[in-house]
Structures are given as C-alpha cells and as structure tokens.
Short mmCIF file of C-alpha atoms in Angstrom, two decimals:
data_model
loop_
_atom_site.label_atom_id
_atom_site.label_comp_id
_atom_site.label_asym_id
_atom_site.label_seq_id
_atom_site.Cartn_x
_atom_site.Cartn_y
_atom_site.Cartn_z
CA MET A 1 -10.71 -17.64 22.95
CA PRO A 2 -11.50 -16.03 19.60
CA LEU A 3 -8.33 -14.10 18.08
CA LEU A 4 -8.43 -10.53 16.98
CA VAL A 5 -5.33 -8.43 15.47
CA MET A 6 -5.55 -4.92 15.99
CA LYS A 7 -2.74 -2.81 14.19
CA PHE A 8 -2.25 0.81 15.13
CA GLY A 9 -0.37 3.21 12.96
CA GLY A 10 2.14 6.15 13.89
CA THR A 11 -0.44 8.87 14.22
CA SER A 12 -2.54 6.54 16.29
CA VAL A 13 0.41 6.13 18.68
CA ALA A 14 2.08 9.53 18.41
CA ASP A 15 2.13 10.51 22.06
CA LEU A 16 1.00 8.92 25.52
CA ALA A 17 -2.62 10.09 25.33
CA ARG A 18 -3.08 8.30 22.08
CA ILE A 19 -1.10 5.28 23.20
CA ARG A 20 -3.67 5.15 26.02
CA ASN A 21 -6.50 5.76 23.57
CA ALA A 22 -5.53 2.84 21.75
CA ALA A 23 -5.08 0.82 24.64
CA GLU A 24 -8.74 1.37 25.64
CA LYS A 25 -9.83 0.16 22.50
CA VAL A 26 -7.93 -2.96 23.07
CA ARG A 27 -9.12 -3.42 26.67
CA ARG A 28 -12.72 -3.43 25.11
CA GLU A 29 -11.93 -6.06 22.79
CA VAL A 30 -10.72 -8.13 25.56
CA ALA A 31 -13.67 -7.37 27.55
CA ARG A 32 -15.97 -8.89 24.75
CA GLY A 33 -13.93 -12.21 25.26
CA TYR A 34 -11.17 -11.94 22.48
CA ASP A 35 -7.37 -12.51 23.06
CA VAL A 36 -5.62 -9.78 20.97
CA ILE A 37 -2.31 -9.44 19.01
CA VAL A 38 -1.80 -5.68 18.72
CA ILE A 39 0.76 -4.59 15.99
CA VAL A 40 2.25 -0.95 16.71
CA SER A 41 4.23 1.15 14.45
CA ALA A 42 6.81 3.68 15.65
CA MET A 43 5.07 6.94 16.98
CA SER A 44 4.58 9.73 14.62
CA GLY A 45 7.67 11.00 12.86
CA LYS A 46 9.96 8.66 14.90
CA THR A 47 11.14 6.73 12.00
CA ASN A 48 11.97 9.57 9.94
CA GLU A 49 13.99 10.80 12.89
CA LEU A 50 15.91 7.54 13.29
CA VAL A 51 16.49 7.40 9.38
CA GLY A 52 18.15 10.89 9.59
CA TRP A 53 20.40 10.22 12.33
CA VAL A 54 21.81 7.15 10.23
CA GLU A 55 22.18 9.28 7.14
CA GLN A 56 23.98 11.95 9.15
CA THR A 57 26.13 9.21 10.96
CA SER A 58 26.93 7.43 7.81
CA PRO A 59 26.00 8.46 4.21
CA LEU A 60 26.91 5.02 2.90
CA PHE A 61 25.57 2.96 5.95
CA ASP A 62 25.76 -0.88 6.56
CA ALA A 63 22.10 -1.65 5.84
CA ARG A 64 22.33 -4.07 8.93
CA GLU A 65 22.83 -1.23 11.25
CA TYR A 66 20.41 0.68 9.50
CA ASP A 67 17.86 -1.87 10.35
CA ALA A 68 18.92 -2.00 14.13
CA VAL A 69 18.38 1.76 14.57
CA VAL A 70 15.29 2.11 12.58
CA SER A 71 13.41 -0.67 14.00
CA SER A 72 13.80 0.64 17.36
CA GLY A 73 10.96 3.12 17.42
CA GLU A 74 8.32 0.10 17.25
CA ASN A 75 10.26 -1.38 20.05
CA VAL A 76 9.63 1.86 22.24
CA THR A 77 5.85 1.78 21.23
CA ALA A 78 5.29 -1.84 21.83
CA GLY A 79 6.68 -1.53 25.51
CA LEU A 80 4.64 1.66 26.20
CA MET A 81 1.62 0.14 25.01
CA ALA A 82 2.01 -3.04 27.18
CA LEU A 83 2.67 -0.93 30.08
CA THR A 84 -0.44 0.99 29.65
CA LEU A 85 -2.42 -1.87 29.05
CA GLN A 86 -0.86 -3.44 32.52
CA GLU A 87 -2.04 -0.16 34.12
CA MET A 88 -5.60 -0.79 32.70
CA ASP A 89 -5.26 -4.68 34.45
CA VAL A 90 -5.16 -6.12 31.21
CA PRO A 91 -2.50 -8.89 31.11
CA ALA A 92 -0.25 -7.89 28.40
CA ARG A 93 3.41 -8.66 27.20
CA SER A 94 5.29 -6.93 24.58
CA TRP A 95 7.36 -8.78 21.95
CA GLN A 96 10.08 -7.61 19.72
CA GLY A 97 10.48 -9.31 16.47
CA TRP A 98 13.34 -11.66 17.23
CA GLN A 99 11.34 -12.73 20.50
CA VAL A 100 8.56 -13.86 18.51
CA PRO A 101 10.69 -14.89 16.29
CA ILE A 102 9.14 -13.35 12.94
CA LEU A 103 11.41 -15.01 10.61
CA THR A 104 12.22 -13.13 7.39
CA THR A 105 14.64 -13.02 4.42
CA SER A 106 18.04 -11.50 4.76
CA ALA A 107 17.09 -8.36 2.44
CA HIS A 108 17.72 -5.63 4.95
CA SER A 109 15.00 -2.54 4.93
CA ALA A 110 13.21 -4.87 2.22
CA ALA A 111 12.75 -8.25 4.17
CA ARG A 112 9.98 -10.66 3.47
CA PHE A 113 8.38 -13.20 5.98
CA THR A 114 9.32 -16.73 5.69
CA ASP A 115 7.56 -18.03 8.93
CA ILE A 116 5.87 -16.72 12.19
CA PRO A 117 5.91 -19.78 14.81
CA ARG A 118 2.96 -19.61 16.94
CA ALA A 119 4.46 -21.40 20.02
CA ASN A 120 6.01 -18.81 22.28
CA ILE A 121 2.89 -16.33 21.96
CA ASP A 122 0.23 -19.42 22.37
CA ALA A 123 2.43 -20.22 25.46
CA LYS A 124 1.80 -16.92 26.96
CA PHE A 125 -1.83 -16.75 26.17
CA ALA A 126 -2.03 -20.46 27.76
CA GLU A 127 -0.68 -18.66 31.07
CA GLY A 128 -3.31 -16.33 31.03
CA PHE A 129 -1.86 -13.02 28.92
CA ARG A 130 -4.72 -11.69 26.90
CA VAL A 131 -2.67 -9.39 24.68
CA ALA A 132 0.68 -9.74 22.91
CA VAL A 133 1.94 -6.39 21.88
CA VAL A 134 4.06 -6.90 18.77
CA ALA A 135 6.60 -4.36 17.24
CA GLY A 136 5.60 -4.15 13.65
CA PHE A 137 7.87 -3.50 10.59
CA GLN A 138 10.74 -5.67 11.78
CA GLY A 139 12.01 -9.51 11.93
CA VAL A 140 15.07 -11.64 12.24
CA SER A 141 17.05 -13.05 9.55
CA ALA A 142 18.58 -16.71 9.45
CA GLU A 143 22.01 -14.84 10.17
CA ASN A 144 20.36 -13.81 13.43
CA ARG A 145 20.31 -10.19 12.69
CA ILE A 146 17.22 -7.47 12.76
CA THR A 147 15.62 -6.71 9.60
CA THR A 148 12.86 -4.44 8.34
CA LEU A 149 10.18 -4.66 6.17
CA GLY A 150 9.99 -1.20 4.65
CA ARG A 151 7.68 1.42 4.61
CA GLY A 152 4.20 0.43 5.57
CA GLY A 153 5.59 -2.81 6.75
CA SER A 154 3.62 -2.83 10.04
CA ASP A 155 0.65 -3.34 8.08
CA THR A 156 1.97 -6.43 6.35
CA THR A 157 2.92 -7.48 9.66
CA ALA A 158 -0.53 -7.43 11.09
CA VAL A 159 -1.84 -9.40 8.29
CA ALA A 160 0.79 -11.92 8.48
CA PHE A 161 -0.14 -12.31 12.12
CA ALA A 162 -3.69 -12.76 11.21
CA ALA A 163 -2.89 -15.50 8.86
CA ALA A 164 -0.32 -17.13 10.76
CA PHE A 165 -2.86 -17.45 14.16
CA GLY A 166 -6.08 -17.76 12.15
CA ALA A 167 -7.58 -14.41 13.55
CA GLU A 168 -11.07 -13.58 13.10
CA ARG A 169 -10.33 -10.34 11.61
CA CYS A 170 -7.37 -7.94 11.27
CA ASP A 171 -8.21 -4.33 12.37
CA ILE A 172 -6.18 -1.58 10.71
CA TYR A 173 -6.59 1.76 13.12
CA THR A 174 -5.33 4.79 11.38
CA ASP A 175 -6.25 8.42 10.91
CA VAL A 176 -8.99 7.86 8.63
CA ASP A 177 -12.54 6.21 9.31
CA GLY A 178 -12.45 4.04 6.39
CA ILE A 179 -11.81 3.72 2.76
CA TYR A 180 -13.54 6.12 0.19
CA THR A 181 -14.81 6.25 -3.28
CA THR A 182 -12.08 8.90 -3.84
CA ASP A 183 -9.95 11.24 -1.97
CA PRO A 184 -12.32 13.40 0.39
CA ARG A 185 -9.61 16.40 -0.07
CA ILE A 186 -10.56 16.57 -3.83
CA THR A 187 -14.13 16.08 -3.73
CA GLU A 188 -16.73 16.52 -0.89
CA LYS A 189 -18.92 13.94 -2.62
CA ALA A 190 -16.80 11.20 -1.89
CA ARG A 191 -18.26 8.44 0.13
CA LYS A 192 -17.11 5.72 2.66
CA LEU A 193 -17.32 2.59 1.44
CA ASP A 194 -18.66 -0.24 3.89
CA ARG A 195 -17.17 -3.21 2.05
CA ILE A 196 -14.73 -3.45 -0.70
CA ALA A 197 -13.15 -6.74 -2.47
CA PHE A 198 -9.56 -7.80 -2.09
CA GLU A 199 -8.79 -7.24 -5.68
CA GLU A 200 -10.28 -3.65 -5.95
CA MET A 201 -8.34 -2.70 -2.86
CA LEU A 202 -5.21 -4.13 -4.14
CA GLU A 203 -5.59 -2.14 -7.39
CA LEU A 204 -6.55 1.10 -5.31
CA ALA A 205 -3.54 0.56 -3.16
CA SER A 206 -1.21 0.11 -6.35
CA LEU A 207 -2.65 2.93 -8.10
CA GLY A 208 -2.03 5.81 -5.46
CA ALA A 209 -4.67 5.23 -2.49
CA LYS A 210 -2.53 5.54 0.63
CA VAL A 211 -4.90 3.74 3.10
CA LEU A 212 -3.42 0.54 3.03
CA GLN A 213 0.04 -0.76 1.91
CA THR A 214 0.23 -2.83 -1.38
CA ARG A 215 1.99 -5.71 0.19
CA SER A 216 -0.34 -6.17 2.89
CA VAL A 217 -3.46 -6.48 0.77
CA GLU A 218 -1.86 -9.04 -1.62
CA LEU A 219 -0.98 -11.09 1.71
CA ALA A 220 -4.57 -10.69 2.81
CA MET A 221 -5.81 -11.60 -0.48
CA ARG A 222 -3.70 -14.78 -0.50
CA TYR A 223 -4.71 -15.97 2.90
CA LYS A 224 -8.25 -14.62 2.95
CA VAL A 225 -7.84 -12.52 5.97
CA ARG A 226 -10.69 -10.24 6.50
CA LEU A 227 -9.40 -6.52 6.85
CA ARG A 228 -11.38 -3.78 8.67
CA VAL A 229 -10.10 -0.15 8.29
CA LEU A 230 -11.26 2.33 10.69
CA SER A 231 -10.24 5.17 12.68
CA SER A 232 -8.39 5.23 16.09
CA PHE A 233 -10.18 8.52 17.03
CA GLY A 234 -13.70 8.67 18.21
CA GLU A 235 -15.99 5.74 19.35
CA THR A 236 -16.17 2.60 17.13
CA ASP A 237 -18.13 -0.53 16.84
CA GLU A 238 -18.52 -3.74 14.88
CA HIS A 239 -20.18 -1.67 12.00
CA SER A 240 -17.57 1.23 12.01
CA GLY A 241 -14.74 1.45 9.06
CA THR A 242 -14.60 -0.68 5.77
CA LEU A 243 -14.22 -4.17 5.70
CA VAL A 244 -11.78 -5.54 3.09
CA CYS A 245 -13.27 -9.05 2.10
CA ASP A 246 -13.59 -11.84 -0.34
CA GLU A 247 -15.75 -10.91 -3.52
CA ASP A 248 -18.32 -13.56 -2.41
CA GLU A 249 -18.99 -11.60 0.87
CA ILE A 250 -20.34 -8.33 -1.41
CA MET A 251 -23.91 -8.64 -2.15
CA GLU A 252 -24.12 -6.60 -5.12
CA SER A 253 -20.86 -4.97 -6.70
CA LYS A 254 -21.32 -1.50 -8.08
CA VAL A 255 -19.58 -1.59 -11.68
CA VAL A 256 -17.10 1.15 -10.34
CA SER A 257 -15.98 1.32 -6.74
CA GLY A 258 -13.42 4.04 -6.77
CA VAL A 259 -11.32 6.78 -8.42
CA ALA A 260 -7.69 6.67 -7.64
CA TYR A 261 -4.82 8.75 -8.86
CA SER A 262 -1.07 9.46 -8.55
CA ARG A 263 0.53 12.90 -9.15
CA ASP A 264 3.95 11.49 -9.50
CA GLU A 265 4.09 10.09 -12.94
CA ALA A 266 6.17 10.60 -15.78
CA LYS A 267 5.93 9.93 -19.49
CA MET A 268 8.99 8.67 -21.51
CA THR A 269 8.72 7.74 -25.37
CA LEU A 270 11.84 6.28 -27.42
CA VAL A 271 11.08 7.58 -30.79
CA LYS A 272 12.16 5.75 -33.80
CA VAL A 273 13.08 2.56 -32.22
CA GLN A 274 14.05 -0.43 -34.18
CA ASP A 275 10.54 -2.68 -34.67
CA ARG A 276 12.16 -6.20 -34.59
CA PRO A 277 11.43 -9.23 -32.66
CA GLY A 278 12.76 -8.82 -29.26
CA ILE A 279 12.79 -5.18 -29.12
CA ALA A 280 10.42 -5.06 -26.11
CA ALA A 281 13.00 -7.15 -23.79
CA ALA A 282 15.56 -5.20 -25.04
CA ILE A 283 14.35 -2.14 -23.67
CA PHE A 284 12.39 -3.23 -20.64
CA GLY A 285 15.27 -5.60 -19.37
CA PRO A 286 17.47 -3.07 -18.74
CA LEU A 287 14.79 -0.99 -17.19
CA SER A 288 14.15 -3.56 -14.78
CA GLU A 289 17.49 -4.41 -13.96
CA ALA A 290 17.92 -0.57 -13.09
CA GLY A 291 14.92 -0.74 -10.72
CA VAL A 292 12.56 1.39 -12.72
CA ASN A 293 8.97 0.49 -12.23
CA VAL A 294 7.32 0.81 -15.51
CA ASP A 295 3.41 0.84 -15.68
CA MET A 296 1.86 1.64 -18.80
CA ILE A 297 3.44 0.74 -22.10
CA VAL A 298 2.12 1.66 -25.66
CA GLN A 299 3.71 0.89 -28.87
CA ASN A 300 2.74 2.79 -31.98
CA ILE A 301 2.07 1.38 -35.42
CA SER A 302 5.34 0.52 -37.23
CA GLU A 303 6.73 2.68 -40.12
CA ILE A 304 9.03 1.72 -42.71
CA GLY A 305 12.09 3.75 -43.12
CA ASN A 306 15.30 3.57 -45.06
CA GLY A 307 16.73 1.76 -42.24
CA GLY A 308 13.88 -0.72 -41.83
CA ALA A 309 10.90 -0.81 -39.72
CA VAL A 310 10.85 1.62 -36.56
CA THR A 311 8.15 2.62 -34.04
CA ASP A 312 7.55 4.62 -31.10
CA MET A 313 7.66 3.21 -27.71
CA THR A 314 5.88 5.14 -24.68
CA PHE A 315 5.88 4.03 -21.24
CA SER A 316 5.08 5.71 -17.66
CA CYS A 317 7.16 5.33 -14.63
CA PRO A 318 7.25 7.39 -11.17
CA THR A 319 8.90 10.78 -11.59
CA ASN A 320 11.89 9.97 -9.26
CA GLN A 321 13.02 7.26 -11.53
CA VAL A 322 13.47 9.20 -14.52
CA ALA A 323 16.83 9.66 -14.64
CA ARG A 324 17.69 6.12 -13.68
CA ALA A 325 15.37 5.52 -16.83
CA ARG A 326 17.04 7.69 -19.19
CA LYS A 327 20.53 6.35 -17.99
CA ALA A 328 19.48 2.70 -18.47
CA MET A 329 18.05 3.31 -22.12
CA GLU A 330 21.46 5.44 -22.82
CA ASP A 331 23.77 2.64 -21.76
CA ALA A 332 21.54 0.31 -23.56
CA ARG A 333 22.03 2.26 -26.81
CA ALA A 334 25.57 2.47 -26.11
CA ALA A 335 25.97 -1.20 -25.93
CA GLY A 336 24.56 -1.65 -28.88
CA LEU A 337 21.16 -3.22 -27.64
CA ILE A 338 18.71 -0.80 -29.14
CA ALA A 339 18.65 1.85 -31.47
CA TYR A 340 16.50 5.13 -31.47
CA ALA A 341 16.57 8.73 -32.68
CA ASP A 342 15.41 10.40 -29.41
CA LEU A 343 14.21 9.97 -25.71
CA VAL A 344 11.46 12.51 -25.01
CA GLN A 345 10.25 12.72 -21.45
CA ASP A 346 7.22 14.45 -19.93
CA THR A 347 7.19 14.87 -15.96
CA ASP A 348 4.06 16.88 -15.81
CA VAL A 349 1.39 14.20 -16.07
CA ALA A 350 -0.78 12.21 -13.72
CA LYS A 351 -2.46 9.13 -13.61
CA VAL A 352 -6.43 8.72 -13.16
CA SER A 353 -8.07 5.25 -12.64
CA VAL A 354 -11.37 3.96 -12.07
CA VAL A 355 -11.50 0.57 -10.44
CA GLY A 356 -14.49 -1.95 -9.98
CA ILE A 357 -15.15 -5.70 -10.06
CA GLY A 358 -18.39 -4.76 -11.82
CA MET A 359 -16.51 -4.19 -14.88
CA ARG A 360 -16.10 -7.91 -15.69
CA SER A 361 -19.95 -8.30 -16.44
CA HIS A 362 -20.78 -4.53 -17.59
CA ALA A 363 -19.98 -2.92 -20.86
CA GLY A 364 -19.53 0.82 -21.55
CA VAL A 365 -17.15 1.85 -18.76
CA ALA A 366 -14.60 2.92 -20.95
CA ALA A 367 -16.94 4.90 -23.09
CA THR A 368 -18.64 6.79 -20.15
CA MET A 369 -14.97 7.43 -18.77
CA PHE A 370 -13.92 8.90 -22.09
CA LYS A 371 -16.87 11.24 -22.50
CA ALA A 372 -16.70 12.47 -19.02
CA LEU A 373 -13.02 13.46 -19.52
CA ALA A 374 -13.96 14.69 -22.97
CA ALA A 375 -16.59 17.11 -21.71
CA GLU A 376 -13.94 18.70 -19.30
CA ASN A 377 -11.64 18.93 -22.27
CA VAL A 378 -9.02 16.58 -20.92
CA ASN A 379 -7.01 15.30 -23.14
CA ILE A 380 -5.90 11.58 -22.63
CA LYS A 381 -2.25 10.90 -23.66
CA VAL A 382 -1.95 7.05 -22.66
CA ILE A 383 -4.83 4.41 -21.82
CA ALA A 384 -4.12 0.96 -20.01
CA THR A 385 -6.59 -1.38 -19.01
CA SER A 386 -7.09 -4.66 -16.94
CA GLU A 387 -9.96 -6.95 -15.93
CA ILE A 388 -11.25 -4.38 -13.23
CA LYS A 389 -9.41 -1.31 -14.28
CA ILE A 390 -9.03 1.52 -16.52
CA SER A 391 -6.06 4.00 -16.22
CA VAL A 392 -5.07 7.19 -18.20
CA LEU A 393 -2.47 9.63 -18.44
CA ILE A 394 -3.07 13.13 -18.37
CA ASP A 395 -1.90 16.41 -17.82
CA ARG A 396 -1.24 16.87 -14.13
CA LYS A 397 -3.05 20.30 -13.96
CA TYR A 398 -6.41 18.60 -14.77
CA MET A 399 -5.90 15.59 -12.24
CA GLU A 400 -8.18 17.14 -9.67
CA LEU A 401 -10.92 17.83 -12.12
CA ALA A 402 -10.69 14.52 -13.88
CA VAL A 403 -11.12 12.83 -10.63
CA GLN A 404 -14.30 14.81 -9.51
CA ALA A 405 -15.74 14.22 -13.25
CA LEU A 406 -15.25 10.54 -13.14
CA HIS A 407 -16.78 10.49 -9.74
CA ASP A 408 -19.70 12.25 -10.91
CA ALA A 409 -20.12 10.13 -14.24
CA PHE A 410 -20.34 6.83 -12.23
CA GLU A 411 -22.48 8.26 -9.61
CA LEU A 412 -20.03 7.11 -6.71
CA GLU A 413 -21.85 9.45 -4.21
CA ARG A 414 -24.78 6.73 -4.06
CA GLY A 415 -24.68 3.89 -1.79
#
C-alpha cells in the first residue's frame, strides 16, 4: 500500500480532544488506502515542564538523564494516539525511539540520525497493522542510551521517516494553515502560498520563519521528500496547506516569494582591527569555538595609521550570544591573536530579508528593496546577499514597517 507520514505538533495533541481530532485525520487517510506512520510531539507545554523539573532537580544535570526525562513527553502522546486509533477500529501500534530503533549519534540533546532500519515497522504492517505511531524527537545511541534531537526535532523525525520508508508525502500538521508570504500578524495582506521550493523554505526557516525547523527542511531537500504544511484544526483535503517541493514542481516562480524577519539580532563592530592576512580567521575562529552563530559580516575599507593598516570589522549574531562573543574577542586580544581599539555592540537591531528563487533570473531586486525602505526613512546598517536572498540589519523599531513596505513593494499579496 502507499505510505504517508503525518506529523502532529504539540498544539495539535495538546489534550485528549485534540488527540482524537488528529486521530480522525489519520483514520481518513487509512480509509483512502494509505498505511500511515504518525510522528507525534509531546503535548503542548509538557516538554517545558519536564525541562523545568530537570533543572530544579539538578542544575548541572547529566545530559543522559536529561534526555531520558525530556523524551518521555512524546512517549505519552504516542501511547494515547495509538489507543485512540484502536478505539476507532484502526489497527495501530505505538513505537518509542529505541523500539524502531531510531539510531543516532551520542550527542545528547543535539543528536543526529545515523540510520532508521525499516524491518520492525515493515513487519507490523505485514501483520495487518495500518498505523505506526512513533514518538518524535528521540532515538537511541550506540551506547544504547536514549537521545534527543533538540527543539523542533519531531519535524526532523518525520522527514527522516519519510525518506527512510519512501513515503509519498510528509504532512506536517500544526496550528497554522500553511506557509505565508510573511507573518500575518504583521500585515493582513500576507497570502498563503500553494507551493514553495525547498531552497526558499530553507532560507525562510533560517531567517526567522517558525513554521518548519531548519534541519527538517535541509533533510527534505537532500532526499527530495515532499512536505505539506497544514492546520490540524478544521477540515482539510488534498489541496489544503502549502506544499514544499522541488523547484521543478513549481510552474512559474515569483521573483520574491516571502519576507522574513528576526527580532533578536545584535550588531558588533571591532574598531580599528589590524588589517593583515589571517585576521578574519583570527576573529571568527574564536567566535566559532565559543559557539557564536555569526551571520552577516562586513569589512570596511582599510586605513593606514601609525601602527600600520587598520579596518573596522562588523558582524551580526543573536542577542543572547553577545556576552559570549565579547568574551571570545577579549580573550583573543589577551592571547595576542588580534588587536583592536574598541568593541562596539548594538543590541537594538532586527534583520529583515526577502527570499525568492526568481532572483536568479531577475535584476533589480536589491534596488526595489532599498527604494522601498528609503521611502519609509528606514536606514540600513548592514547588507548581506546570496543567490536567492537579500538581508538587511535595521533599527528594531522599524522592523514591522519594513516588512509591510517590502511586502507591498514586491506585490506579494497577488497570487
């Protein structure tokens, strides 16, 4: 029989009524002739509660025991979902990560898949079971310990199962009815997309869109897993939601598909840093070792001073990593790796980006973007580009205005 993977997030299984609602959607797909692998998250709020218990019990916790506790939320949901399906006369069985087994690395709370053997679940399908309900977010290491994949790991679990089992499609059920041109909370003109290319979705996810976890989109793009994002609430059919697919499946791409934003950005500038071969490595090596996620990088024109050539080096990073970045730079200076006059930080900025695979074949996107921002008196602090993306750092107070202006400038409300 054809196989479908269906993933339900925490809000979709928040209580027994919502679990029944999700189970009804699974039952309908079984009635259409599919075998189904259901991936479930913990009930809404449960993971935060479990994490809180661990931190209260042991502030310097053992990561192996952390994973053992935090993964239990998905196990509860999987069992309840299987029981609900059985009450609907749908042959279903629940699976925890170690039972599949979902094989992962040993990096607790940040594990990655190494293999998902099919034999055990295939055997159950052969016995007449129609649904395998799998606890998302978890696996088992080579040391036979429970591991977790990090926040959003259930999305990645769903895509990995779809790839491993050759599923026709992977449906991600959530609390929104698809992927929009931008956040509908910022502009009511935001339009739901029928289709979006993997590359565009990956950029949007990495730039701040919260609908899909970045790792899940990376995995889907690598294995060509067709993703559909749709709402758990209300009626759905084969045309519901947004399909994330290969670029070849999209007839005509708009130049810009969406506008993304991130509030929690900071801009840091090393003033009068030495301008010499290897200085970039001397700066960004320690930042990487400190776990600082550097995004935009801008180097000014070199100036010749008494001590030789100097320049300003600016980079952006998440606001919660500013202290770590400052310490890494101060330690590098103390160790004699770099020299600079000052380190200036601005934690009151936001990143706004336009994304679209149509940029590859159309000129003038940057000009349109910059004119739209200039018309609203929005000053650009830093610019970064890629083949299908242009991002700018601006004052945070202008973020919503910038998103609305760019959405209008590229006429994204039009289908």
